[in-house]
Amino acid sequence: MERTIMTLAAADQERFAAMGLTTRLVVGMEIHVELATRSKMWTSSPNVAHASFQDAEPNTLTSPVVIGMPGTLPVMNKRAAEMSIMVGLALNCAIARRCHWDRKSYYYPDLPKNYQISQYEEPICGEGYLDIPVDPDRPEGACKRIRITRAHLEEDAGKLMHEAPGGLAIDHSIVDLNRAGTPLLEIVTEPDFGSAEEAVTFSVMLRDLCRHLGVTQGIMQRGHIRFEPNINVVIEKEGQTYKTPIAEIKNLNSFRAVKGSIEHEYVRQVEQWLEDGRVMSAGAKSTRGWDDNKQVTLLQREKEDAHDYRYFPDPDLVDLVVDEAWLDTIRGSMPRPLGEREASWRAAGVGSSEVRQLLDDPGLARLFDEVVGLGVAPKRALSLLLNAGLKWANEYGVSLGDHLSAAQVAGIDGLLSAEKLGSSGAEKLVAALLDPEGGHDGGEPEAVAERLNLLQVSDSGALEAHVDEVLADARNAKAVEDIRGGKDKAVGALLGQIMKKTGGAANPKVVRDLIFGRLRS
């Protein structure tokens, strides 16, 4: 039996096998990535997919071009083209040296022009591929190649809101055109996925890749990346092969929904075929929505074929020409490939959970690489960034990568290595540097630590009086005798008292040496 049928429930496996069926899942993916340019695809109107404008009130990010006023003319966003080429290069795609723009005609309430400027015959990115690990828990193991058919650049439509801002119930729908005209890169794969797990692995890797390239915020809840699996099943029975009609599941914005919708469709399509025997044919495609609560897909409409959109070259736009010099400039602006970075992290001893944290936060990953580049040991860098760093960045609601520099992290590590700073003091120093209202933003770590009295006292002369005072205290007589008797753990109680007396500024190692020196000399 096919490996991918293991995504079915045991009861379904037994039921289909008892009927003499062998089934094979076939999935291709369409992924829509909203590009985080400051302005929209064809106008200088602000782009809601950019962090500066993401919370704009509905219908405030529009322009005559966006709403399709007569006489308006589009002007291409060069940065959107550059971002698209970056993604294409990262996906090993052939980059078109010339491509034109097409009008894709269809009516929908949130598409005022009644057409979308897109690419059909000449996409900006042609054939490519992305290798995914067969076992996501062992990324260094065997891989499967997922072929990229194309990646074309277009504009997004607006959206319909079925509740008022703030979640208030309404008995109508609101058309919000803030998203209309947002640069949208649509990435299309070949039907190379044989399981829901493979589709999810690819989706996660693509999301990570686009975010680390800096072309999108990649916040799935905001619709920055939307996944649309195209699913059908190959069924063999009594030597005959049947292919169920393809169903496209629209606008999924979570990996859980990608997995759930594919697994549900697998069972539903086999059951539908058993009921009506319908197979793939012209006009048999459909689009379906996903009900995340009921974990089922729901029919939306029969799928149009390409000719239904009446594609034709847009008469208002000239061809996009990508010459060698521009392409070289784009290549030179790209960060180190994410796969290489991940491999270097693992080679440095970074664990899988920490790697996942770095992949999930491009700013954190960039900062980590810069800190290590300054000579800080990877594990020490991670300890500072993932413990104190993320804790206080979350507390203050700031981005760690944007509010703490690599030089500051390296400076804190240097203070720790020189025993000028303890672990508690290091956390307090990180908190002070991240506090947006603390007045220490951009400060030199040692100067800030000194200002806040966080530096450790290592001068034995300055600590001897505190040590003598604690040792002379009658309440500590038992601990003193235990230490004299060789019980080293008893020093903890005395050390804690001295740390309290010095406000945590004493160097614990120096204090411990002084206590042992007094009691065992």
Tab-separated table of C-alpha atoms in Angstrom, residues 224-510:
chain	number	residue	atom	x	y	z
A	224	HIS	CA	0.876	37.759	4.022
A	225	ILE	CA	1.290	34.179	2.805
A	226	ARG	CA	-1.677	32.119	1.652
A	227	PHE	CA	-1.503	28.469	0.610
A	228	GLU	CA	-3.767	26.772	-1.918
A	229	PRO	CA	-3.275	23.007	-2.345
A	230	ASN	CA	-4.540	21.453	-5.587
A	231	ILE	CA	-5.542	17.915	-4.668
A	232	ASN	CA	-6.676	14.767	-6.390
A	233	VAL	CA	-6.323	11.022	-5.904
A	234	VAL	CA	-5.180	8.281	-8.286
A	235	ILE	CA	-7.270	5.176	-7.642
A	236	GLU	CA	-6.477	1.703	-8.939
A	237	LYS	CA	-9.118	-0.990	-8.969
A	238	GLU	CA	-9.087	-4.287	-10.826
A	239	GLY	CA	-6.242	-3.153	-13.069
A	240	GLN	CA	-7.933	0.125	-14.045
A	241	THR	CA	-6.668	3.586	-13.058
A	242	TYR	CA	-8.977	6.471	-12.227
A	243	LYS	CA	-8.088	10.087	-11.364
A	244	THR	CA	-10.501	12.104	-9.290
A	245	PRO	CA	-11.233	15.730	-10.295
A	246	ILE	CA	-8.811	18.312	-8.870
A	247	ALA	CA	-10.047	20.412	-5.960
A	248	GLU	CA	-8.254	23.651	-5.112
A	249	ILE	CA	-8.531	24.617	-1.436
A	250	LYS	CA	-8.485	28.406	-1.216
A	251	ASN	CA	-6.668	30.858	1.033
A	252	LEU	CA	-5.258	28.718	3.836
A	253	ASN	CA	-3.310	30.760	6.378
A	254	SER	CA	-1.952	28.117	8.752
A	255	PHE	CA	0.114	24.966	8.407
A	256	ARG	CA	-2.516	23.135	10.417
A	257	ALA	CA	-5.099	24.053	7.778
A	258	VAL	CA	-2.803	22.898	4.967
A	259	LYS	CA	-2.384	19.498	6.603
A	260	GLY	CA	-6.005	19.113	7.662
A	261	SER	CA	-7.509	20.125	4.320
A	262	ILE	CA	-5.297	17.748	2.327
A	263	GLU	CA	-6.030	14.804	4.609
A	264	HIS	CA	-9.754	15.540	4.545
A	265	GLU	CA	-9.810	15.856	0.745
A	266	TYR	CA	-7.995	12.551	0.368
A	267	VAL	CA	-10.817	10.682	2.086
A	268	ARG	CA	-13.605	12.839	0.644
A	269	GLN	CA	-12.482	12.381	-2.957
A	270	VAL	CA	-12.206	8.609	-2.681
A	271	GLU	CA	-15.665	8.466	-1.101
A	272	GLN	CA	-17.058	10.819	-3.779
A	273	TRP	CA	-15.623	8.616	-6.527
A	274	LEU	CA	-17.165	5.541	-4.935
A	275	GLU	CA	-20.493	7.357	-4.992
A	276	ASP	CA	-20.565	8.876	-8.489
A	277	GLY	CA	-17.506	7.559	-10.371
A	278	ARG	CA	-16.683	11.057	-11.613
A	279	VAL	CA	-13.124	11.431	-12.898
A	280	MET	CA	-10.868	14.251	-14.042
A	281	SER	CA	-12.057	15.970	-17.217
A	282	ALA	CA	-12.391	19.436	-18.737
A	283	GLY	CA	-14.440	21.653	-16.455
A	284	ALA	CA	-14.367	19.160	-13.594
A	285	LYS	CA	-12.115	21.232	-11.338
A	286	SER	CA	-13.595	22.943	-8.291
A	287	THR	CA	-12.538	25.372	-5.597
A	288	ARG	CA	-13.344	24.644	-1.987
A	289	GLY	CA	-13.043	26.516	1.287
A	290	TRP	CA	-11.769	25.144	4.590
A	291	ASP	CA	-13.849	25.156	7.761
A	292	ASP	CA	-11.229	25.129	10.503
A	293	ASN	CA	-13.790	24.381	13.211
A	294	LYS	CA	-15.454	21.430	11.509
A	295	GLN	CA	-12.223	20.311	9.782
A	296	VAL	CA	-13.972	19.868	6.431
A	297	THR	CA	-13.789	21.451	2.982
A	298	LEU	CA	-16.820	23.135	1.459
A	299	LEU	CA	-17.628	23.609	-2.223
A	300	GLN	CA	-17.372	27.220	-3.394
A	301	ARG	CA	-17.604	27.055	-7.197
A	302	GLU	CA	-16.608	25.090	-10.236
A	303	LYS	CA	-13.101	26.148	-11.234
A	304	GLU	CA	-12.606	28.365	-14.308
A	305	ASP	CA	-10.110	27.359	-16.965
A	306	ALA	CA	-7.499	29.844	-18.164
A	307	HIS	CA	-9.557	30.901	-21.200
A	308	ASP	CA	-12.413	31.953	-18.911
A	309	TYR	CA	-10.266	34.801	-17.599
A	310	ARG	CA	-9.850	36.289	-21.100
A	311	TYR	CA	-6.150	37.032	-20.663
A	312	PHE	CA	-4.709	39.662	-22.993
A	313	PRO	CA	-1.610	41.924	-22.826
A	314	ASP	CA	-2.165	45.028	-20.716
A	315	PRO	CA	-2.097	47.991	-23.136
A	316	ASP	CA	-0.981	50.480	-20.450
A	317	LEU	CA	2.292	48.782	-19.482
A	318	VAL	CA	5.584	48.236	-21.290
A	319	ASP	CA	7.506	44.978	-21.068
A	320	LEU	CA	9.717	44.346	-18.045
A	321	VAL	CA	13.337	43.909	-19.154
A	322	VAL	CA	15.883	42.312	-16.788
A	323	ASP	CA	19.410	42.896	-18.017
A	324	GLU	CA	22.564	41.228	-16.680
A	325	ALA	CA	23.715	44.276	-14.714
A	326	TRP	CA	20.416	44.560	-12.823
A	327	LEU	CA	20.357	40.823	-12.176
A	328	ASP	CA	23.910	40.932	-10.792
A	329	THR	CA	22.928	43.809	-8.489
A	330	ILE	CA	19.977	41.822	-7.159
A	331	ARG	CA	22.144	38.737	-6.609
A	332	GLY	CA	24.680	40.843	-4.728
A	333	SER	CA	21.997	42.219	-2.409
A	334	MET	CA	20.751	38.811	-1.296
A	335	PRO	CA	21.704	37.392	2.106
A	336	ARG	CA	23.571	34.136	2.506
A	337	PRO	CA	21.308	31.224	1.446
A	338	LEU	CA	19.141	30.074	4.319
A	339	GLY	CA	20.070	26.419	3.813
A	340	GLU	CA	23.754	27.254	4.225
A	341	ARG	CA	23.050	29.264	7.358
A	342	GLU	CA	20.996	26.468	8.888
A	343	ALA	CA	23.741	23.941	8.111
A	344	SER	CA	26.343	26.177	9.781
A	345	TRP	CA	24.155	26.537	12.888
A	346	ARG	CA	23.809	22.782	13.233
A	347	ALA	CA	27.536	22.272	12.625
A	348	ALA	CA	28.206	24.703	15.489
A	349	GLY	CA	26.158	22.535	17.847
A	350	VAL	CA	22.892	24.479	17.778
A	351	GLY	CA	20.041	22.118	18.665
A	352	SER	CA	16.922	21.553	16.560
A	353	SER	CA	14.623	23.589	18.810
A	354	GLU	CA	17.028	26.544	18.790
A	355	VAL	CA	17.392	26.269	15.003
A	356	ARG	CA	13.612	26.449	14.743
A	357	GLN	CA	13.614	29.635	16.833
A	358	LEU	CA	16.214	31.186	14.541
A	359	LEU	CA	14.232	30.199	11.463
A	360	ASP	CA	11.052	31.663	12.948
A	361	ASP	CA	12.646	35.064	13.626
A	362	PRO	CA	14.786	36.501	10.797
A	363	GLY	CA	15.902	39.433	12.954
A	364	LEU	CA	17.073	37.088	15.689
A	365	ALA	CA	18.906	34.902	13.162
A	366	ARG	CA	20.668	37.913	11.663
A	367	LEU	CA	21.706	39.122	15.108
A	368	PHE	CA	22.952	35.651	16.085
A	369	ASP	CA	25.098	35.387	12.953
A	370	GLU	CA	26.556	38.845	13.583
A	371	VAL	CA	27.334	38.056	17.235
A	372	VAL	CA	29.085	34.813	16.297
A	373	GLY	CA	30.946	36.746	13.608
A	374	LEU	CA	32.383	38.951	16.365
A	375	GLY	CA	33.941	35.908	17.994
A	376	VAL	CA	31.336	34.963	20.602
A	377	ALA	CA	30.935	31.198	21.015
A	378	PRO	CA	27.601	30.084	19.430
A	379	LYS	CA	26.239	28.491	22.610
A	380	ARG	CA	27.098	31.566	24.697
A	381	ALA	CA	25.481	33.799	22.081
A	382	LEU	CA	22.336	31.661	22.099
A	383	SER	CA	22.201	31.697	25.893
A	384	LEU	CA	22.160	35.487	25.931
A	385	LEU	CA	19.759	35.896	23.019
A	386	LEU	CA	17.239	33.142	23.672
A	387	ASN	CA	17.058	33.502	27.431
A	388	ALA	CA	17.453	37.090	28.616
A	389	GLY	CA	17.134	38.624	25.141
A	390	LEU	CA	13.822	37.153	24.024
A	391	LYS	CA	12.374	37.333	27.525
A	392	TRP	CA	12.798	41.093	27.774
A	393	ALA	CA	12.101	41.811	24.119
A	394	ASN	CA	8.709	40.132	24.575
A	395	GLU	CA	8.172	41.962	27.871
A	396	TYR	CA	8.726	45.343	26.204
A	397	GLY	CA	7.041	44.424	22.928
A	398	VAL	CA	10.115	45.185	20.813
A	399	SER	CA	12.077	43.273	18.203
A	400	LEU	CA	15.276	41.856	19.626
A	401	GLY	CA	17.059	42.094	16.282
A	402	ASP	CA	16.174	45.775	15.922
A	403	HIS	CA	16.895	46.951	19.476
A	404	LEU	CA	20.059	45.127	20.491
A	405	SER	CA	23.231	45.288	18.423
A	406	ALA	CA	25.760	42.511	17.883
A	407	ALA	CA	28.439	44.727	19.430
A	408	GLN	CA	26.345	45.119	22.591
A	409	VAL	CA	25.816	41.357	22.885
A	410	ALA	CA	29.539	40.767	22.354
A	411	GLY	CA	30.256	43.425	25.001
A	412	ILE	CA	28.013	41.680	27.531
A	413	ASP	CA	29.713	38.369	26.765
A	414	GLY	CA	33.097	40.020	27.329
A	415	LEU	CA	31.984	41.305	30.732
A	416	LEU	CA	30.840	37.803	31.670
A	417	SER	CA	34.118	36.258	30.513
A	418	ALA	CA	36.118	38.815	32.513
A	419	GLU	CA	33.900	38.108	35.542
A	420	LYS	CA	32.958	41.756	35.685
A	421	LEU	CA	29.327	40.737	35.369
A	422	GLY	CA	27.342	37.821	36.782
A	423	SER	CA	24.473	36.002	35.100
A	424	SER	CA	21.885	37.957	37.095
A	425	GLY	CA	23.581	41.237	36.259
A	426	ALA	CA	23.790	40.251	32.589
A	427	GLU	CA	20.029	39.729	32.452
A	428	LYS	CA	19.411	43.076	34.117
A	429	LEU	CA	21.771	44.726	31.649
A	430	VAL	CA	19.988	43.174	28.669
A	431	ALA	CA	16.667	44.369	30.102
A	432	ALA	CA	18.032	47.900	30.505
A	433	LEU	CA	19.348	47.999	26.934
A	434	LEU	CA	16.004	46.786	25.537
A	435	ASP	CA	13.775	49.000	27.663
A	436	PRO	CA	12.412	51.616	25.203
A	437	GLU	CA	11.879	54.064	28.066
A	438	GLY	CA	15.092	53.309	29.968
A	439	GLY	CA	17.271	55.801	28.153
A	440	HIS	CA	20.037	53.226	27.549
A	441	ASP	CA	19.220	52.427	23.910
A	442	GLY	CA	22.457	52.045	21.964
A	443	GLY	CA	24.558	52.388	25.103
A	444	GLU	CA	27.936	50.768	25.602
A	445	PRO	CA	27.329	47.758	27.890
A	446	GLU	CA	30.081	48.349	30.470
A	447	ALA	CA	29.175	52.023	30.851
A	448	VAL	CA	25.489	51.172	31.302
A	449	ALA	CA	26.328	48.376	33.760
A	450	GLU	CA	28.490	50.736	35.799
A	451	ARG	CA	25.781	53.394	35.782
A	452	LEU	CA	23.287	50.833	37.099
A	453	ASN	CA	25.711	49.343	39.657
A	454	LEU	CA	25.613	45.944	37.979
A	455	LEU	CA	29.354	45.345	37.765
A	456	GLN	CA	30.709	42.693	40.124
A	457	VAL	CA	33.065	43.537	42.975
A	458	SER	CA	36.105	41.275	42.573
A	459	ASP	CA	38.458	43.186	44.851
A	460	SER	CA	39.054	40.752	47.733
A	461	GLY	CA	39.963	43.622	50.013
A	462	ALA	CA	36.546	45.194	49.488
A	463	LEU	CA	34.800	41.898	50.246
A	464	GLU	CA	36.800	40.650	53.236
A	465	ALA	CA	34.830	42.691	55.770
A	466	HIS	CA	31.530	41.173	54.578
A	467	VAL	CA	33.015	37.666	54.702
A	468	ASP	CA	34.342	38.129	58.228
A	469	GLU	CA	31.009	39.546	59.387
A	470	VAL	CA	29.048	36.562	58.068
A	471	LEU	CA	31.511	34.005	59.432
A	472	ALA	CA	31.385	35.621	62.875
A	473	ASP	CA	27.585	35.503	63.023
A	474	ALA	CA	26.580	32.850	65.579
A	475	ARG	CA	23.602	31.871	63.459
A	476	ASN	CA	26.045	30.558	60.844
A	477	ALA	CA	28.036	28.374	63.243
A	478	LYS	CA	26.706	25.083	61.860
A	479	ALA	CA	27.429	26.083	58.252
A	480	VAL	CA	30.949	27.119	59.287
A	481	GLU	CA	31.562	23.748	60.950
A	482	ASP	CA	30.140	21.876	57.942
A	483	ILE	CA	32.518	23.685	55.603
A	484	ARG	CA	35.459	22.953	57.908
A	485	GLY	CA	34.364	19.330	57.829
A	486	GLY	CA	34.549	19.212	54.040
A	487	LYS	CA	30.898	19.822	53.137
A	488	ASP	CA	31.311	22.303	50.245
A	489	LYS	CA	27.572	22.689	49.632
A	490	ALA	CA	27.209	24.501	52.947
A	491	VAL	CA	28.960	27.511	51.429
A	492	GLY	CA	25.803	28.380	49.520
A	493	ALA	CA	23.994	29.750	52.557
A	494	LEU	CA	26.918	31.994	53.474
A	495	LEU	CA	27.419	33.103	49.884
A	496	GLY	CA	23.773	34.134	49.627
A	497	GLN	CA	24.082	36.370	52.678
A	498	ILE	CA	27.152	38.135	51.306
A	499	MET	CA	25.503	38.633	47.930
A	500	LYS	CA	22.570	40.229	49.731
A	501	LYS	CA	24.834	42.546	51.698
A	502	THR	CA	26.546	43.707	48.498
A	503	GLY	CA	23.322	44.108	46.534
A	504	GLY	CA	24.328	41.210	44.297
A	505	ALA	CA	27.510	43.003	43.225
A	506	ALA	CA	30.009	40.580	44.750
A	507	ASN	CA	31.824	38.162	42.491
A	508	PRO	CA	30.602	34.749	43.739
A	509	LYS	CA	33.856	33.009	42.847
A	510	VAL	CA	35.959	35.505	44.786
